[in-house]
PDB file of C-alpha atoms in Angstrom:
ATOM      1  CA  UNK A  14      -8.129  -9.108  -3.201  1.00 53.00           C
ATOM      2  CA  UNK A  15      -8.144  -6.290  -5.742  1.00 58.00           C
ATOM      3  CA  UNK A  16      -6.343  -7.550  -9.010  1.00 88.00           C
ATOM      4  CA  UNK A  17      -2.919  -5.403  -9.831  1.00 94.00           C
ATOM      5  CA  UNK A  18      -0.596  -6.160 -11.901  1.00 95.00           C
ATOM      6  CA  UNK A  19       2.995  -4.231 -12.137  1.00 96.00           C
ATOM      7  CA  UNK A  20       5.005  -5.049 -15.218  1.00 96.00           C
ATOM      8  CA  UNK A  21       7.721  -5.853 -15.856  1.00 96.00           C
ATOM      9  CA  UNK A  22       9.123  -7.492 -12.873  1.00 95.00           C
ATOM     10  CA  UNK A  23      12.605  -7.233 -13.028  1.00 96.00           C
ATOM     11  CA  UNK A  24      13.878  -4.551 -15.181  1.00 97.00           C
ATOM     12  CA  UNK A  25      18.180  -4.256 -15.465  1.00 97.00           C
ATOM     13  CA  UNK A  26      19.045  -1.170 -17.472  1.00 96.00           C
ATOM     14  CA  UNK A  27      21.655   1.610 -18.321  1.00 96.00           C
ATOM     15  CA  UNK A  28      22.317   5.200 -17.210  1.00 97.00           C
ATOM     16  CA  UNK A  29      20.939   7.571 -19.476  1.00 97.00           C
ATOM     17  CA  UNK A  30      17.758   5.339 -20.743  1.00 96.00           C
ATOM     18  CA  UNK A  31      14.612   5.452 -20.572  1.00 96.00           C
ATOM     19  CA  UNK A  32      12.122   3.111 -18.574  1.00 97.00           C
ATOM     20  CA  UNK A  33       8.896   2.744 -18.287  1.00 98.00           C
ATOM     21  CA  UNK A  34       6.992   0.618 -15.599  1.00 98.00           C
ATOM     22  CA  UNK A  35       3.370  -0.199 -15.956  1.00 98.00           C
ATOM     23  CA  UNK A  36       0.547  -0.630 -13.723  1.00 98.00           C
ATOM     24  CA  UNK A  37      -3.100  -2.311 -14.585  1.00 97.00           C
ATOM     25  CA  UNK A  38      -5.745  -2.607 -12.289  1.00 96.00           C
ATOM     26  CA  UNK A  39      -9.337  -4.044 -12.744  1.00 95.00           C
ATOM     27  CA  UNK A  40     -11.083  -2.740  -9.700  1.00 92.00           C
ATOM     28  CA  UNK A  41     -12.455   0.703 -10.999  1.00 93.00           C
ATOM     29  CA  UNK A  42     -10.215   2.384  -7.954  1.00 93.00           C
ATOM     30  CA  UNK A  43     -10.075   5.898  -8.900  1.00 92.00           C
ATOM     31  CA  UNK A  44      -6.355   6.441  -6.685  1.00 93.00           C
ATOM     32  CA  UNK A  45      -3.480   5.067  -7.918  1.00 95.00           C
ATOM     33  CA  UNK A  46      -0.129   5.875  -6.259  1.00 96.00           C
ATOM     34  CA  UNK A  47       3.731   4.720  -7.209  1.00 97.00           C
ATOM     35  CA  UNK A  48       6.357   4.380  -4.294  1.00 96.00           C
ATOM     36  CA  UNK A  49       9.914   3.298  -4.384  1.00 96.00           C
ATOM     37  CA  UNK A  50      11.272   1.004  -1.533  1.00 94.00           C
ATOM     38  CA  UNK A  51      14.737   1.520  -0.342  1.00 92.00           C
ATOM     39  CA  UNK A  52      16.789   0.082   2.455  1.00 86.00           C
ATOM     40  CA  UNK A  53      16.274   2.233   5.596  1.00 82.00           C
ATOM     41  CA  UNK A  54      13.682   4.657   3.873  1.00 86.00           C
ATOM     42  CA  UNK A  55      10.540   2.666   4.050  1.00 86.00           C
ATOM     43  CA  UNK A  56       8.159   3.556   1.485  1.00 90.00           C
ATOM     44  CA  UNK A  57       8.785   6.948  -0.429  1.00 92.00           C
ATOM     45  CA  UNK A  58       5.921   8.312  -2.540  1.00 93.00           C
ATOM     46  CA  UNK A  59       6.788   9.282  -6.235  1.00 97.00           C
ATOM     47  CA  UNK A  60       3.819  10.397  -7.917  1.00 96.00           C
ATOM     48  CA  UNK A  61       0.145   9.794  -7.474  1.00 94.00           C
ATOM     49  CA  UNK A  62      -3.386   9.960  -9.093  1.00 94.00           C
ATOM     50  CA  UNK A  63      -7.040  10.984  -8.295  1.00 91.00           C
ATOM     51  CA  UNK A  64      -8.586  10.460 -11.528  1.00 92.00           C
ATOM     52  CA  UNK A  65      -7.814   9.920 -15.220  1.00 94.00           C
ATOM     53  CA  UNK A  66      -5.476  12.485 -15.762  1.00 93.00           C
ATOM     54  CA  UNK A  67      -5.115  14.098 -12.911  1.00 93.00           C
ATOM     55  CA  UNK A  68      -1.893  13.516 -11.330  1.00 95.00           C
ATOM     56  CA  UNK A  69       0.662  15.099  -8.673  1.00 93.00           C
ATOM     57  CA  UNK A  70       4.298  14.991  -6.860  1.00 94.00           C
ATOM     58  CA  UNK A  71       4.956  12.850  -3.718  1.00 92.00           C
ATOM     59  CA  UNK A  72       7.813  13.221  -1.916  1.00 90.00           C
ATOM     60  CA  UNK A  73      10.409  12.199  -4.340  1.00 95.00           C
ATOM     61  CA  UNK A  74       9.273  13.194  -7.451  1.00 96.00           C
ATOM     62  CA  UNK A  75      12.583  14.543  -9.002  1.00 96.00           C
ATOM     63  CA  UNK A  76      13.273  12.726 -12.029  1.00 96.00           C
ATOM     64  CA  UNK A  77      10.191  10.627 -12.954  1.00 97.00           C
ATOM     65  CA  UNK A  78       7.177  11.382 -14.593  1.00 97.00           C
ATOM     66  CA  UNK A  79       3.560   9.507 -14.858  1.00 98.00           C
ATOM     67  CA  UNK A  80       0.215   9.765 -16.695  1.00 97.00           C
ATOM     68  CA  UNK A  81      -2.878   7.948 -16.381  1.00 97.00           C
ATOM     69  CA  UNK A  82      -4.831   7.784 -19.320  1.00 96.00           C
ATOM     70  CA  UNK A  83      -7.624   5.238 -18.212  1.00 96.00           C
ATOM     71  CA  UNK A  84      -8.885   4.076 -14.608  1.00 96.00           C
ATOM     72  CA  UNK A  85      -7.090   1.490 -14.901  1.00 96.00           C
ATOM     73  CA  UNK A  86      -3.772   1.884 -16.340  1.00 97.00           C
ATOM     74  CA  UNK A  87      -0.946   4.357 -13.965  1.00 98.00           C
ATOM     75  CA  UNK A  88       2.473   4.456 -16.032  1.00 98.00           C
ATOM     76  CA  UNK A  89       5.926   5.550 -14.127  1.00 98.00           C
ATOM     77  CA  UNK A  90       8.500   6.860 -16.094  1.00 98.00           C
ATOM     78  CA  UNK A  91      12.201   7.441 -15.854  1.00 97.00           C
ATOM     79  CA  UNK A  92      13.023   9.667 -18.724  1.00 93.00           C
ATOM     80  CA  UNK A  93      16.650   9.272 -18.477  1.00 96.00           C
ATOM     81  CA  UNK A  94      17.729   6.659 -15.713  1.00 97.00           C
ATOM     82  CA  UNK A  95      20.327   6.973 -12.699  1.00 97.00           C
ATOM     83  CA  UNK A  96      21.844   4.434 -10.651  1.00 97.00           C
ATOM     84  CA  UNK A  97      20.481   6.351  -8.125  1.00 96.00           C
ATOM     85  CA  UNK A  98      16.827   5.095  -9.190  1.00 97.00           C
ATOM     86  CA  UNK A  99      17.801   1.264  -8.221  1.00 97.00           C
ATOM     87  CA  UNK A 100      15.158   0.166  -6.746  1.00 97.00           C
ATOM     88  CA  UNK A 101      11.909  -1.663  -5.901  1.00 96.00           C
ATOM     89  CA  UNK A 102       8.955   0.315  -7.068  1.00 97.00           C
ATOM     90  CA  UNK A 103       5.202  -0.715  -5.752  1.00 96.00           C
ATOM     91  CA  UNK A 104       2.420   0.068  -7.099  1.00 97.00           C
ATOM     92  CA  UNK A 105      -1.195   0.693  -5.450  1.00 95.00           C
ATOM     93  CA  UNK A 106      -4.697   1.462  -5.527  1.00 94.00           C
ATOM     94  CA  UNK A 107      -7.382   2.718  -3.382  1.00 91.00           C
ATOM     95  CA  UNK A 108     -11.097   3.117  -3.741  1.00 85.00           C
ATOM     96  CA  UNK A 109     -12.575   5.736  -1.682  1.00 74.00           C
ATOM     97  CA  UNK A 110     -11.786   3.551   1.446  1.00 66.00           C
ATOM     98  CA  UNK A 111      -8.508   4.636   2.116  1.00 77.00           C
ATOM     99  CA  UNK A 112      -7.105   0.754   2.169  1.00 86.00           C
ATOM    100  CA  UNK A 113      -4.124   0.513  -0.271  1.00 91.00           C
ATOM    101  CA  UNK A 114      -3.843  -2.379  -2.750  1.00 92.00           C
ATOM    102  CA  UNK A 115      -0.327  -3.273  -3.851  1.00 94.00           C
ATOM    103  CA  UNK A 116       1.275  -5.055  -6.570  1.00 94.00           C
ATOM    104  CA  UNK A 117       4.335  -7.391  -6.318  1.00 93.00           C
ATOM    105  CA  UNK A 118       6.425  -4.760  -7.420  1.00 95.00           C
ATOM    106  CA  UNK A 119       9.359  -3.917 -10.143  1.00 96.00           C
ATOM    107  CA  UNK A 120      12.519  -4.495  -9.228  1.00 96.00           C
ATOM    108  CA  UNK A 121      14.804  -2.123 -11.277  1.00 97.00           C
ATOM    109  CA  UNK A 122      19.011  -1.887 -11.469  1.00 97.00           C
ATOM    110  CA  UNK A 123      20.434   0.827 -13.193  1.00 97.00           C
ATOM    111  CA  UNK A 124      24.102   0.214 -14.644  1.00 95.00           C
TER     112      UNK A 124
ATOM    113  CA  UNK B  13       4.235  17.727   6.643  1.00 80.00           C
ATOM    114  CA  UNK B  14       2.274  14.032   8.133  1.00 86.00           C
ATOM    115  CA  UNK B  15       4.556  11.781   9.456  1.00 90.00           C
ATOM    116  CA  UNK B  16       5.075   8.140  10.670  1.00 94.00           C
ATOM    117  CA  UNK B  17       7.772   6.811  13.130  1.00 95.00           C
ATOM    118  CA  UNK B  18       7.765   3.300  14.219  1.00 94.00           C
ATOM    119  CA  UNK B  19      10.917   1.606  16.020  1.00 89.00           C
ATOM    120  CA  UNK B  20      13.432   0.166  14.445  1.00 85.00           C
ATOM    121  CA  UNK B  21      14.263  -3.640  13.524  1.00 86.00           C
ATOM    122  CA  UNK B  22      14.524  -5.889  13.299  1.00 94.00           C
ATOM    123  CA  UNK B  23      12.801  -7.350  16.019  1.00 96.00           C
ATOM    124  CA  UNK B  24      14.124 -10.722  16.958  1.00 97.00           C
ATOM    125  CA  UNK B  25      11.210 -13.311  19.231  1.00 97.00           C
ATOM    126  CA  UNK B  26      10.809 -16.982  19.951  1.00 97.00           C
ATOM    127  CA  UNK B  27       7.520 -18.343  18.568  1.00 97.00           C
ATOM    128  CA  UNK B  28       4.779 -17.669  21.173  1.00 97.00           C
ATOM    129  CA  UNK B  29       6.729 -14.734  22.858  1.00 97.00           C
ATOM    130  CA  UNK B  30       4.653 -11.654  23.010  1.00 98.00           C
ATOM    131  CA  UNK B  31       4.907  -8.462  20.315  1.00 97.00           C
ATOM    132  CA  UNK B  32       5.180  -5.021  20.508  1.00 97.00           C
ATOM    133  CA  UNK B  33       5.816  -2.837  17.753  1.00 97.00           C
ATOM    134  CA  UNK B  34       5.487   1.119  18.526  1.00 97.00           C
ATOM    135  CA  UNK B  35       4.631   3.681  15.808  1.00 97.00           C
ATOM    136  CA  UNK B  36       3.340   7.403  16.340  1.00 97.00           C
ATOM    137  CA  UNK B  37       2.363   9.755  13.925  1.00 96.00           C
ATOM    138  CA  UNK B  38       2.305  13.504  13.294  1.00 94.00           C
ATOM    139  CA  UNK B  39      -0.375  14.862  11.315  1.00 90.00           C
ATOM    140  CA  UNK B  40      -3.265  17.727  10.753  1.00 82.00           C
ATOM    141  CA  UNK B  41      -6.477  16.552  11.096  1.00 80.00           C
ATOM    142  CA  UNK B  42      -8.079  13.180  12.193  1.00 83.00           C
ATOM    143  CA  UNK B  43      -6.144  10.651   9.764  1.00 90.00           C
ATOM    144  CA  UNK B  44      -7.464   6.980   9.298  1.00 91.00           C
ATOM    145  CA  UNK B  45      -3.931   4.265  10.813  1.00 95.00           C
ATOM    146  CA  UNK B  46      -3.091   1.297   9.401  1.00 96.00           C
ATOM    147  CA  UNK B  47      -0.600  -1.619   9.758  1.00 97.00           C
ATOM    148  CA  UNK B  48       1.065  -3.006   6.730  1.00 96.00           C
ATOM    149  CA  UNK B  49       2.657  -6.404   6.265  1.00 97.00           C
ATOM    150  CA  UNK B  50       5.230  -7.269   3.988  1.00 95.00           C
ATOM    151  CA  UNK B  51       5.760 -11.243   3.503  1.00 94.00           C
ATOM    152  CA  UNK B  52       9.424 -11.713   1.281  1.00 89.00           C
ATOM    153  CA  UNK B  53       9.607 -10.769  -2.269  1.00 86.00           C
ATOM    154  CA  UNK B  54       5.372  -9.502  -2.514  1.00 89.00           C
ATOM    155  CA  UNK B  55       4.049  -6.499  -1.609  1.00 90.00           C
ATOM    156  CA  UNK B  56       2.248  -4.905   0.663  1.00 93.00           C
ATOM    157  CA  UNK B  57      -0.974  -6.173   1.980  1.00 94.00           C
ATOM    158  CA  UNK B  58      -3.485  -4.412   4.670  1.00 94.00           C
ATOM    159  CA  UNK B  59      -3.170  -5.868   8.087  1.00 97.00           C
ATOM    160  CA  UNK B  60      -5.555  -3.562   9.984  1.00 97.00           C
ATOM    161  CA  UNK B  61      -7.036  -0.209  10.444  1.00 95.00           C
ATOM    162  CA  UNK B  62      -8.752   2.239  12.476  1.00 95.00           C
ATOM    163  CA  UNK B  63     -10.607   5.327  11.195  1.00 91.00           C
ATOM    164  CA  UNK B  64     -10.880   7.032  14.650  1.00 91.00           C
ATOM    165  CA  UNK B  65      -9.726   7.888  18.257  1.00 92.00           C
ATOM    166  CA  UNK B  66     -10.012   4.948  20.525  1.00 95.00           C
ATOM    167  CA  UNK B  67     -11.035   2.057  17.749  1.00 95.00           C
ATOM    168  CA  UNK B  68      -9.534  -0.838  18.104  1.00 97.00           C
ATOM    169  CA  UNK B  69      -8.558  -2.806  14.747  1.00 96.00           C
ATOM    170  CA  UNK B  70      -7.786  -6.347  15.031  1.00 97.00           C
ATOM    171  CA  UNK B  71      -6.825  -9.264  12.236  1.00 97.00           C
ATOM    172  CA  UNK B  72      -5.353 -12.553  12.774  1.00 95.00           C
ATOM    173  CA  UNK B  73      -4.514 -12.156  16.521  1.00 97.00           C
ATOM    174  CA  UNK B  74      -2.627  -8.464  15.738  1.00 98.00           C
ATOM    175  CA  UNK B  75      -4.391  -5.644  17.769  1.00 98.00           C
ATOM    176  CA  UNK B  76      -3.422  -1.786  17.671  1.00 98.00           C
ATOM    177  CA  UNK B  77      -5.878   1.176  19.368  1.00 98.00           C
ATOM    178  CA  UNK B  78      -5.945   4.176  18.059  1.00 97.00           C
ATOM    179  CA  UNK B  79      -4.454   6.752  21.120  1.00 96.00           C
ATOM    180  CA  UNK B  80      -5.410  10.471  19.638  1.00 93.00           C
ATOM    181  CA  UNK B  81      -3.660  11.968  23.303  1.00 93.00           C
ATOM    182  CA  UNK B  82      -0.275   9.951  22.875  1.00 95.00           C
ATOM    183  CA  UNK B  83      -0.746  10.145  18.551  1.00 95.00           C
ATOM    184  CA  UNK B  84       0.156   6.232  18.965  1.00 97.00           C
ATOM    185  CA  UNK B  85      -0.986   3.050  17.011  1.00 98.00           C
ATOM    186  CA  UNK B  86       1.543   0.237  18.641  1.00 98.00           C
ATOM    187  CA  UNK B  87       1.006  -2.938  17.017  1.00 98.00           C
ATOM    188  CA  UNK B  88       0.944  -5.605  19.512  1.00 98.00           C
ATOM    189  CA  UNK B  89       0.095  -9.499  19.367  1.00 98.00           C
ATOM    190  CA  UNK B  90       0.228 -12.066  22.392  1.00 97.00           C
ATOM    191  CA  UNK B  91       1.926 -15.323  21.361  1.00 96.00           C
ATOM    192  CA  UNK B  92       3.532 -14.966  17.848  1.00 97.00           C
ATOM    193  CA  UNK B  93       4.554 -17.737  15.269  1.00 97.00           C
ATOM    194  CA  UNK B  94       7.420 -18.320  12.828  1.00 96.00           C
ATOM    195  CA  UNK B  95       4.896 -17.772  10.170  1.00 96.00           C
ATOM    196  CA  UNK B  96       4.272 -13.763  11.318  1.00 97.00           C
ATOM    197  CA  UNK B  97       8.088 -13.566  10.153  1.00 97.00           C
ATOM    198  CA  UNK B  98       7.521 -10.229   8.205  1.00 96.00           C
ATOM    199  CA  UNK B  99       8.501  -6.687   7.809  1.00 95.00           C
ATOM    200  CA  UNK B 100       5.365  -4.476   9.578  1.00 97.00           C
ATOM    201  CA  UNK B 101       4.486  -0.825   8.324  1.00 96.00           C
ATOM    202  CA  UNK B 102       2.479   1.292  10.164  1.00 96.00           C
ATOM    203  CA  UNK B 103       0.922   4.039   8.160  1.00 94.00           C
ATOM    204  CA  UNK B 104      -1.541   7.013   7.987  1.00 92.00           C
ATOM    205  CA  UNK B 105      -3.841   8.100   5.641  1.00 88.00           C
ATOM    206  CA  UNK B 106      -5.306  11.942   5.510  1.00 80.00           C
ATOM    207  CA  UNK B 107      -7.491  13.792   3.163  1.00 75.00           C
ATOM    208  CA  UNK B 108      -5.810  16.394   1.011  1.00 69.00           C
ATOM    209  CA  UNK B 109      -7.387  18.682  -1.812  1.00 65.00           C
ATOM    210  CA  UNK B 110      -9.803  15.695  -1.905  1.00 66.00           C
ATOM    211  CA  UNK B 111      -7.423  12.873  -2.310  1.00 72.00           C
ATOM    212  CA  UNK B 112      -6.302  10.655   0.139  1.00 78.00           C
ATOM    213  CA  UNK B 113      -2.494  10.449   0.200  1.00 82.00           C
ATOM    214  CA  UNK B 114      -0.997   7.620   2.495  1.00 87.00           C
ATOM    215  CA  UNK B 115       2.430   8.132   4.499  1.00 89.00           C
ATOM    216  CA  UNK B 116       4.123   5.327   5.626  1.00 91.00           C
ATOM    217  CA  UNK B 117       6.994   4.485   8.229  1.00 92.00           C
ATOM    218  CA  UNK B 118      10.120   3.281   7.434  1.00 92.00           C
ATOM    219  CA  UNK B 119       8.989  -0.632   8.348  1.00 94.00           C
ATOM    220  CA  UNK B 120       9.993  -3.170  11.094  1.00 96.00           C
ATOM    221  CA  UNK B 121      11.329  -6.248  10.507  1.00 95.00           C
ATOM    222  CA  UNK B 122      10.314  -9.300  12.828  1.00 97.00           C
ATOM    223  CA  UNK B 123      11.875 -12.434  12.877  1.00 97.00           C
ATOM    224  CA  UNK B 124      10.575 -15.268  14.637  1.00 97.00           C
ATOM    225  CA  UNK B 125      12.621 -18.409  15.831  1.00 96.00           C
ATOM    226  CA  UNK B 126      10.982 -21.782  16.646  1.00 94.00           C
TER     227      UNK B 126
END
């Protein structure tokens, strides 16, 4: 399986901060996409990427921010966190094959 | 907008009972379907896929067809075990600008008793 790596995994922070979540991966896969996972909502897509800085909005975009730097490396930030942004966020990569790799995810809790 | 619906869960079976999970899609275009599986506290992991009308994708005894005139990829497996306990995403994938950008369904949860 294609190595990713989310980090950190359990985050616990307070309203108002900011967060970053990271995510590394060592296959070369130039798509990289951030979802959150919430109870009865499935999968929602944040933000995603089709190349070293090239980025744009999913679905539920309002309120984060990303940037990719290098193939490998997709960053999700929360510039100033809500309690409404508890969650688990996945991470996942694609080559040009269409088939998603995920990470374990990042649980977060906003206080 | 692309769109996934798949019936809700959960989905309660005794081990070797027979599955059915239903999931149709709206979309523009000739997406590629998948199934997801999510095992407790990891992510998501491919199950199967199928890149075109009438393909058939198949992985450890899990079997969905790919119905372009009913826009339908059920998810169905004939005798399942305790171990397929799991929460089951079906999910499309269509070209856009260039990029591929995947939509998924809100999950199904199955839970099998011995």
């Amino acid at each position: 399986d294609a190595g990713i790596t989310q980090s950190p995994r359990h985050k616990v922070t307070e309203t108002g901060t900011p967060v970053t979540l990271r995510c590394h991966q060592t296959e070369n896969h130039r798509y990289m996409y951030w979802y959150r996972q919430d109870p009865g909502h499935g999968l929602r897509l944040i933000h995603y990427s089709y190349g070293v800085k090239d980025t744009d909005k999913g679905e539920v975009s309002d309120g984060y921010s990303v940037s990719r730097s290098k193939t490998e490396d997709f960053l999700l930030t929360l510039e100033s966190a809500t309690s409404s942004q508890t969650s688990v966020y996945f991470c996942a990569s694609a080559g040009e094959g269409e088939k998603l790799f995920f990470g374990s995810g990042t649980q977060l809790s906003v206080l | 907008g692309d769109s996934v619906t798949q019936m809700e869960g959960p989905v309660t079976l005794s081990e070797e009972a027979f599955l059915t999970i239903n999931c149709t899609y709206t979309a523009t275009g000739y997406p590629s379907l998948f199934w997801y599986v999510q095992y407790p506290g990891e992510g998501l992991q491919l199950l199967l896929k199928a890149t075109k009308a009438d393909d058939k994708g198949s992985n450890k005894g899990f079997e969905a067809t790919y119905r372009k005139e009913t826009t339908s990829f059920h998810l169905e497996k004939g005798s399942v075990q305790v171990s397929d306990s799991a929460v089951y995403f079906c999910a499309l994938s269509s070209a856009s600008g260039g990029s591929y950008i995947p939509t998924f369904g809100r999950g199904t949860s199955l839970i099998v008793h011995p």
